[in-house]
CSV table of C-alpha atoms in Angstrom, one decimal:
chain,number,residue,atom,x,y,z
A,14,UNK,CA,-13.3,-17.4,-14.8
A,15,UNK,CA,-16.3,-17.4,-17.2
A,16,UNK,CA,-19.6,-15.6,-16.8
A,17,UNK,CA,-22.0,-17.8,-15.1
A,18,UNK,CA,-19.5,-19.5,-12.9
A,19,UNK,CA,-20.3,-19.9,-9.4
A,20,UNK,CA,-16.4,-19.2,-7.7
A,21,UNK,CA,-16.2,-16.9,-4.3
A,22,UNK,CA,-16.8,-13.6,-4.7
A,23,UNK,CA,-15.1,-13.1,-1.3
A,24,UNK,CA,-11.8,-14.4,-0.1
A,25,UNK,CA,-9.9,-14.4,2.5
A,26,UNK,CA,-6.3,-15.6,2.7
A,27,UNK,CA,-4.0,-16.0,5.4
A,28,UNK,CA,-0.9,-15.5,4.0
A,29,UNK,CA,1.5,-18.1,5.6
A,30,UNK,CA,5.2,-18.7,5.3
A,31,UNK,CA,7.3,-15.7,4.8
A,32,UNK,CA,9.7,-16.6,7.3
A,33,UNK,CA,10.5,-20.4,6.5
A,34,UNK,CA,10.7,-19.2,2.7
A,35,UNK,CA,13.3,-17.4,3.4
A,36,UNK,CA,15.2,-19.8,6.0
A,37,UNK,CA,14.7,-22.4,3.4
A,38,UNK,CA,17.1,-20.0,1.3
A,39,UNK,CA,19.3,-19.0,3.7
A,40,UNK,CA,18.2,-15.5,3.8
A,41,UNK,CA,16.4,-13.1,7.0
A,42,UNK,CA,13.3,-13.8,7.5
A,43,UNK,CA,12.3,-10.0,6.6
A,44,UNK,CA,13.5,-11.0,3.3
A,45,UNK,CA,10.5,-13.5,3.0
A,46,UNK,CA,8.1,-10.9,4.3
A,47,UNK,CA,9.2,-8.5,1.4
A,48,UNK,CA,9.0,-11.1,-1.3
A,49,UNK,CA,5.2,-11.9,0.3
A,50,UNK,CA,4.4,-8.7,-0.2
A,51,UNK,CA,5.4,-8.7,-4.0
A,52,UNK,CA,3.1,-11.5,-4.2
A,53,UNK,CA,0.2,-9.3,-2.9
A,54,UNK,CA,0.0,-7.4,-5.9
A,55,UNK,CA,-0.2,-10.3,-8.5
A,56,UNK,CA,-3.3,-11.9,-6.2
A,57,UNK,CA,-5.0,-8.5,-6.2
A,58,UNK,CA,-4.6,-8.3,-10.1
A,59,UNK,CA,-5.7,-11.5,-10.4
A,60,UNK,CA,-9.1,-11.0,-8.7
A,61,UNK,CA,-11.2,-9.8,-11.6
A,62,UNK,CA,-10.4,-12.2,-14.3
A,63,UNK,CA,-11.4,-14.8,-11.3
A,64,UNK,CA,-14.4,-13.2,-10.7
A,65,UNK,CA,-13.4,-12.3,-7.0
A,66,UNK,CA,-15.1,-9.1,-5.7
A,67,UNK,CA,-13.3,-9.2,-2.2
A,68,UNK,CA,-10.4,-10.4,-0.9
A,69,UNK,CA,-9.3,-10.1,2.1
A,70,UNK,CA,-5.8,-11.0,3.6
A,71,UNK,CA,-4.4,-11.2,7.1
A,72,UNK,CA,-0.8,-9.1,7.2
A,73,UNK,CA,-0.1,-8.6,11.1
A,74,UNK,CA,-1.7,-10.8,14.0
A,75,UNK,CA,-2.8,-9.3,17.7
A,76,UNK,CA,-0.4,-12.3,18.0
A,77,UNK,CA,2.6,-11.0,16.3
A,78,UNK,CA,4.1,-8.6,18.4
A,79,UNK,CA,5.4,-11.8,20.5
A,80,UNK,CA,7.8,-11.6,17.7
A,81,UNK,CA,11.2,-10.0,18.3
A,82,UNK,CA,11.8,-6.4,18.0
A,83,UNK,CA,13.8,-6.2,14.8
A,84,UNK,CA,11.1,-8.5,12.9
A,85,UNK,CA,8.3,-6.4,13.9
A,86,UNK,CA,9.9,-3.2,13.1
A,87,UNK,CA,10.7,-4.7,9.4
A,88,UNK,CA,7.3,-5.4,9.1
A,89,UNK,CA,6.2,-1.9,10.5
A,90,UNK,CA,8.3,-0.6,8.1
A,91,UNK,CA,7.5,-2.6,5.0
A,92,UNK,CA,3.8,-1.8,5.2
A,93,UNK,CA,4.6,1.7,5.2
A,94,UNK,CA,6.5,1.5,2.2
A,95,UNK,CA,3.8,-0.9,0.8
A,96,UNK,CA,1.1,1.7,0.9
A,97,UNK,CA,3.4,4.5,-0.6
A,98,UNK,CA,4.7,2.6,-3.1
A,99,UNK,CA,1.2,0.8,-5.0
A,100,UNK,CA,-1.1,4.0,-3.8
A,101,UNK,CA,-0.8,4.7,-7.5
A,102,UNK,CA,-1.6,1.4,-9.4
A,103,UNK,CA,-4.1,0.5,-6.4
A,104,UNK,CA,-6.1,3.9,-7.3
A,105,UNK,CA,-5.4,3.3,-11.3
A,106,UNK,CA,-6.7,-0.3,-11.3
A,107,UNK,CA,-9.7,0.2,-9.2
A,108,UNK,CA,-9.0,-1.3,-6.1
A,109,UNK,CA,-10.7,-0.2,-3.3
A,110,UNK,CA,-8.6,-0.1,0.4
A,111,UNK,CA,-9.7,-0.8,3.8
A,112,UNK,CA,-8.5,-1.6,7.4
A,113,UNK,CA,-9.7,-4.1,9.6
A,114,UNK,CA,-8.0,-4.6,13.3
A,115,UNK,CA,-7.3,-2.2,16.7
A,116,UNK,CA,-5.1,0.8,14.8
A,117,UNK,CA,-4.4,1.7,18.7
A,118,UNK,CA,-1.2,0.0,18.8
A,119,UNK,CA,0.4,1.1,15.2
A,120,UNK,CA,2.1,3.9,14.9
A,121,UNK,CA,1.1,7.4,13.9
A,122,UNK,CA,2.4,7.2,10.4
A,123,UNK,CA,1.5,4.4,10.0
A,124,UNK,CA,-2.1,5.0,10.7
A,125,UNK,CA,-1.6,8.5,8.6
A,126,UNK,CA,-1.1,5.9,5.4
A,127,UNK,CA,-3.7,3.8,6.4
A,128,UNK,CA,-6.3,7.3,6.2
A,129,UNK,CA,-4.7,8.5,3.0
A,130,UNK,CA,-4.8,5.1,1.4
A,131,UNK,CA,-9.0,4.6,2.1
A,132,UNK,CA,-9.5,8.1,1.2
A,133,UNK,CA,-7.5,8.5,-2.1
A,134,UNK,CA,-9.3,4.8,-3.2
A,135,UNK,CA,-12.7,5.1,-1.4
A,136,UNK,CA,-14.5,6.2,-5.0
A,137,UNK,CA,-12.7,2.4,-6.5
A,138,UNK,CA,-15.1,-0.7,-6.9
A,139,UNK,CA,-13.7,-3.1,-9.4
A,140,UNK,CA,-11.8,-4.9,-6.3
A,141,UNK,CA,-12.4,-4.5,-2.5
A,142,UNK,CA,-9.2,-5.1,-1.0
A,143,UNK,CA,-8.9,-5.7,2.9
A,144,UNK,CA,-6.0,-5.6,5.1
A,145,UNK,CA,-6.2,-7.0,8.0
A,146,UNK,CA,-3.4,-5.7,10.8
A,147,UNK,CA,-3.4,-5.9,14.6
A,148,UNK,CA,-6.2,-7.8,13.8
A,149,UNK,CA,-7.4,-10.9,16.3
A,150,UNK,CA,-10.9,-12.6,15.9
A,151,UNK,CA,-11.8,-12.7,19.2
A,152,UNK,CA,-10.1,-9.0,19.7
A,153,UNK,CA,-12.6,-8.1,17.4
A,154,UNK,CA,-15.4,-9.3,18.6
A,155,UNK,CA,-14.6,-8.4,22.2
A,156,UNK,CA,-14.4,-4.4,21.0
A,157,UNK,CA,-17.6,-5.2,19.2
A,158,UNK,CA,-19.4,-6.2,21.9
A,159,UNK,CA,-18.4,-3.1,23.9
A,160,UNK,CA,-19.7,-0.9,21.2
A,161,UNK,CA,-23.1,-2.6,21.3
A,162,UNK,CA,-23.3,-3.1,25.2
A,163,UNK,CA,-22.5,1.0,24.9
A,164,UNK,CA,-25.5,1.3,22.7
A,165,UNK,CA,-27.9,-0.8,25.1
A,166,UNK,CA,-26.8,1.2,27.9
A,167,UNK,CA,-27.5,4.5,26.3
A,168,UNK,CA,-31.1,3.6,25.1
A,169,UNK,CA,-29.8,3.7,21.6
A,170,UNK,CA,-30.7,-0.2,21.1
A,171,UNK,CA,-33.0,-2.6,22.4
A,172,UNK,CA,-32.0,-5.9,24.5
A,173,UNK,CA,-34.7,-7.5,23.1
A,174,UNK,CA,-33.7,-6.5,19.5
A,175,UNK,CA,-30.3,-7.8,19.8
A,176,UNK,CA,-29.7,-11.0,17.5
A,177,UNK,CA,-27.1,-13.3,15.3
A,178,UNK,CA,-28.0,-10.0,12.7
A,179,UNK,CA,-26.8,-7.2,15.1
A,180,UNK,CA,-23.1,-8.0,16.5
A,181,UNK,CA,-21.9,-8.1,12.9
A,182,UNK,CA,-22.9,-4.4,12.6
A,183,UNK,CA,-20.2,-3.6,15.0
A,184,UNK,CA,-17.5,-5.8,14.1
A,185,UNK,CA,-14.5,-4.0,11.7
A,186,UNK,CA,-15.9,-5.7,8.6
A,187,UNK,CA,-19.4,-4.8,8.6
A,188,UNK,CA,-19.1,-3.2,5.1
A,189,UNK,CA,-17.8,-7.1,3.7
A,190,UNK,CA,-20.3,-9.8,3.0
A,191,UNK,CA,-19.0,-12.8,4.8
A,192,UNK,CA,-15.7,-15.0,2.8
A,193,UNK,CA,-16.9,-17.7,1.1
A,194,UNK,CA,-13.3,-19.1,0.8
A,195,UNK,CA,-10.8,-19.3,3.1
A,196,UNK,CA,-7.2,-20.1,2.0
A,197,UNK,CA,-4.8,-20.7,4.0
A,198,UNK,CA,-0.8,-21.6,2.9
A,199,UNK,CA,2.0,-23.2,4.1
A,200,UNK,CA,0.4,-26.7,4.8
A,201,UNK,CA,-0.9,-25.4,8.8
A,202,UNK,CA,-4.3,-26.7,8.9
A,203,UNK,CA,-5.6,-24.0,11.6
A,204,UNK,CA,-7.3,-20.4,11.2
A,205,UNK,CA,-5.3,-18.8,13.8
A,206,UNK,CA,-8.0,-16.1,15.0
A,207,UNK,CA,-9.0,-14.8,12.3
A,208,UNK,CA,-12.1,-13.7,10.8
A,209,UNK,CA,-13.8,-15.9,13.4
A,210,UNK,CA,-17.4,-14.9,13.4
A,211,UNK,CA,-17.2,-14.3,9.8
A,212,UNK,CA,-16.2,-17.6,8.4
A,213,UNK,CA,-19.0,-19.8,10.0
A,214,UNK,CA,-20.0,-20.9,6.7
A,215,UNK,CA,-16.8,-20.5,4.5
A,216,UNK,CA,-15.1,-23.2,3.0
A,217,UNK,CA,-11.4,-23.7,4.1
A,218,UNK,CA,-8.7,-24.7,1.7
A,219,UNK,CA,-4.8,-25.6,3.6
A,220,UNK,CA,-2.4,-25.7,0.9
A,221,UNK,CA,1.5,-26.9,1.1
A,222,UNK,CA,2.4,-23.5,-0.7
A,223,UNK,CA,4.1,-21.1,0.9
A,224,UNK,CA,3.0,-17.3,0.6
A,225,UNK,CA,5.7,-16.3,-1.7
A,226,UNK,CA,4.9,-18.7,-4.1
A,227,UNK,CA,1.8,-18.4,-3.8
A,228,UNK,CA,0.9,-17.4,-8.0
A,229,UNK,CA,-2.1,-16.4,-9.4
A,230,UNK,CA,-2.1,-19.9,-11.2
A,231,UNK,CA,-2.0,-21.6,-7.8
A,232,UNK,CA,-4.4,-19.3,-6.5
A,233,UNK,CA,-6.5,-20.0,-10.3
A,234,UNK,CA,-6.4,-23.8,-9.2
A,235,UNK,CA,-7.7,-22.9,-5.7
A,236,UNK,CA,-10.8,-21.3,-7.2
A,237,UNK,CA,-11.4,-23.5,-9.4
A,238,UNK,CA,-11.8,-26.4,-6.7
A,239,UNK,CA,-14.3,-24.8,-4.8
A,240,UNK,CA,-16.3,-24.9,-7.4
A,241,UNK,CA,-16.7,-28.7,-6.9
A,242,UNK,CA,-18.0,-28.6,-3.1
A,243,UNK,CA,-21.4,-28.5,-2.0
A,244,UNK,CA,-22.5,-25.5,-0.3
A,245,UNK,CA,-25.4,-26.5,1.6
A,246,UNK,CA,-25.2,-24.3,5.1
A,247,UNK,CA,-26.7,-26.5,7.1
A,248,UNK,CA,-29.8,-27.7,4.9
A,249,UNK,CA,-30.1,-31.1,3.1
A,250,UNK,CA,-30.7,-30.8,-0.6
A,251,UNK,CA,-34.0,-33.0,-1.4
């Protein structure tokens, strides 16, 4: 994306699809999940050329444990062997690594990686990677209003002071600036609890693709659309 270019500079991507790629083939589902994950990597290299600062994706739902047993231990798994396996390239190419989401539920290896992975990459700023797992909008929100109600209870903040400005201090992505973009693929045209506060302004974009084919020239054409809407949050241009 040239210089001058106004394209996101935050994205967020719910990455939709996995499974019925791989039913369409006749494979597991986990074999969908692996192949999205693949995919991953050629988004997050994508990002600077693009111009995209941020990009945040959604891997595992509050909602996803209803799942059954052997699929959520696959994907349990293949994040673990996610963040071993690109720790390298992630630190060498600049990428930054955060969590969003209750880290409660996961287990303790898991979390370990998690640690290890924001630590070893913390110094990185040419892309802001954020993964969202056991992650819920309204999850997040709910924990973040116990945070703050903690805070007014102790003294430490005001009633009074508490506006639109403060909540997003305690949510898990207060170190993000909002999305400007949200994508979502597969062709479902609903956000599915995520980043809910967040995206009150974003743009939404529901594509027919599904995750795993998801390319960066797909994701290229994405960008390039929002360029052609009119942001106007709420005003009226004179």
């Amino acid at each position: 994306m040239a210089e001058g270019t106004t394209g996101p500079k935050h994205v967020a991507i719910i990455m939709d699809g996995n499974g019925r790629w791989a039913q369409m083939r006749g494979r597991p589902r986990l074999l969908g999940h692996h192949a999205g994950a693949k995919r991953v990597r050629e988004i997050v290299e994508a990002c600077p050329d693009q111009g995209v600062k941020y990009l945040t994706i959604f891997a595992f739902s509050t909602e996803n444990w209803k799942r059954t047993q052997t699929e959520v231990a696959g994907l349990m798994k293949l994040f673990r062997r996610y963040i071993q396996r690109e720790a390298r390239d992630l630190l060498a190419n600049g990428v930054r690594v955060r969590f969003i989401g209750d880290r409660v539920r996961l287990d303790d290896k898991l979390v370990s990686l998690m640690d290890e992975l924001e630590l070893l990459t913390s110094h990185n700023d040419t892309v802001h990677l954020t993964v969202a797992i056991n992650y819920g909008g309204r999850d997040e929100v709910a924990r973040a209003t116990k945070r703050l109600a903690y805070d007014v209870a102790s003294g430490k903040l005001s009633p009074k002071d508490v506006g639109d400005e403060t909540l997003p201090k305690y949510l898990d992505t207060y170190f993000l600036p909002d999305p400007d973009l949200v994508i979502r693929t597969s062709g479902e045209a609903r956000i599915s609890n995520f980043l809910l506060w967040q995206s009150a302004y974003a743009e939404y974009e529901f594509i027919e693709t599904l995750w795993p084919d998801f390319t960066r020239d797909v994701f290229a054409e994405v960008l390039a659309g929002f360029q052609t809407r009119d942001r106007r949050f709420g005003a009226v241009k004179a």
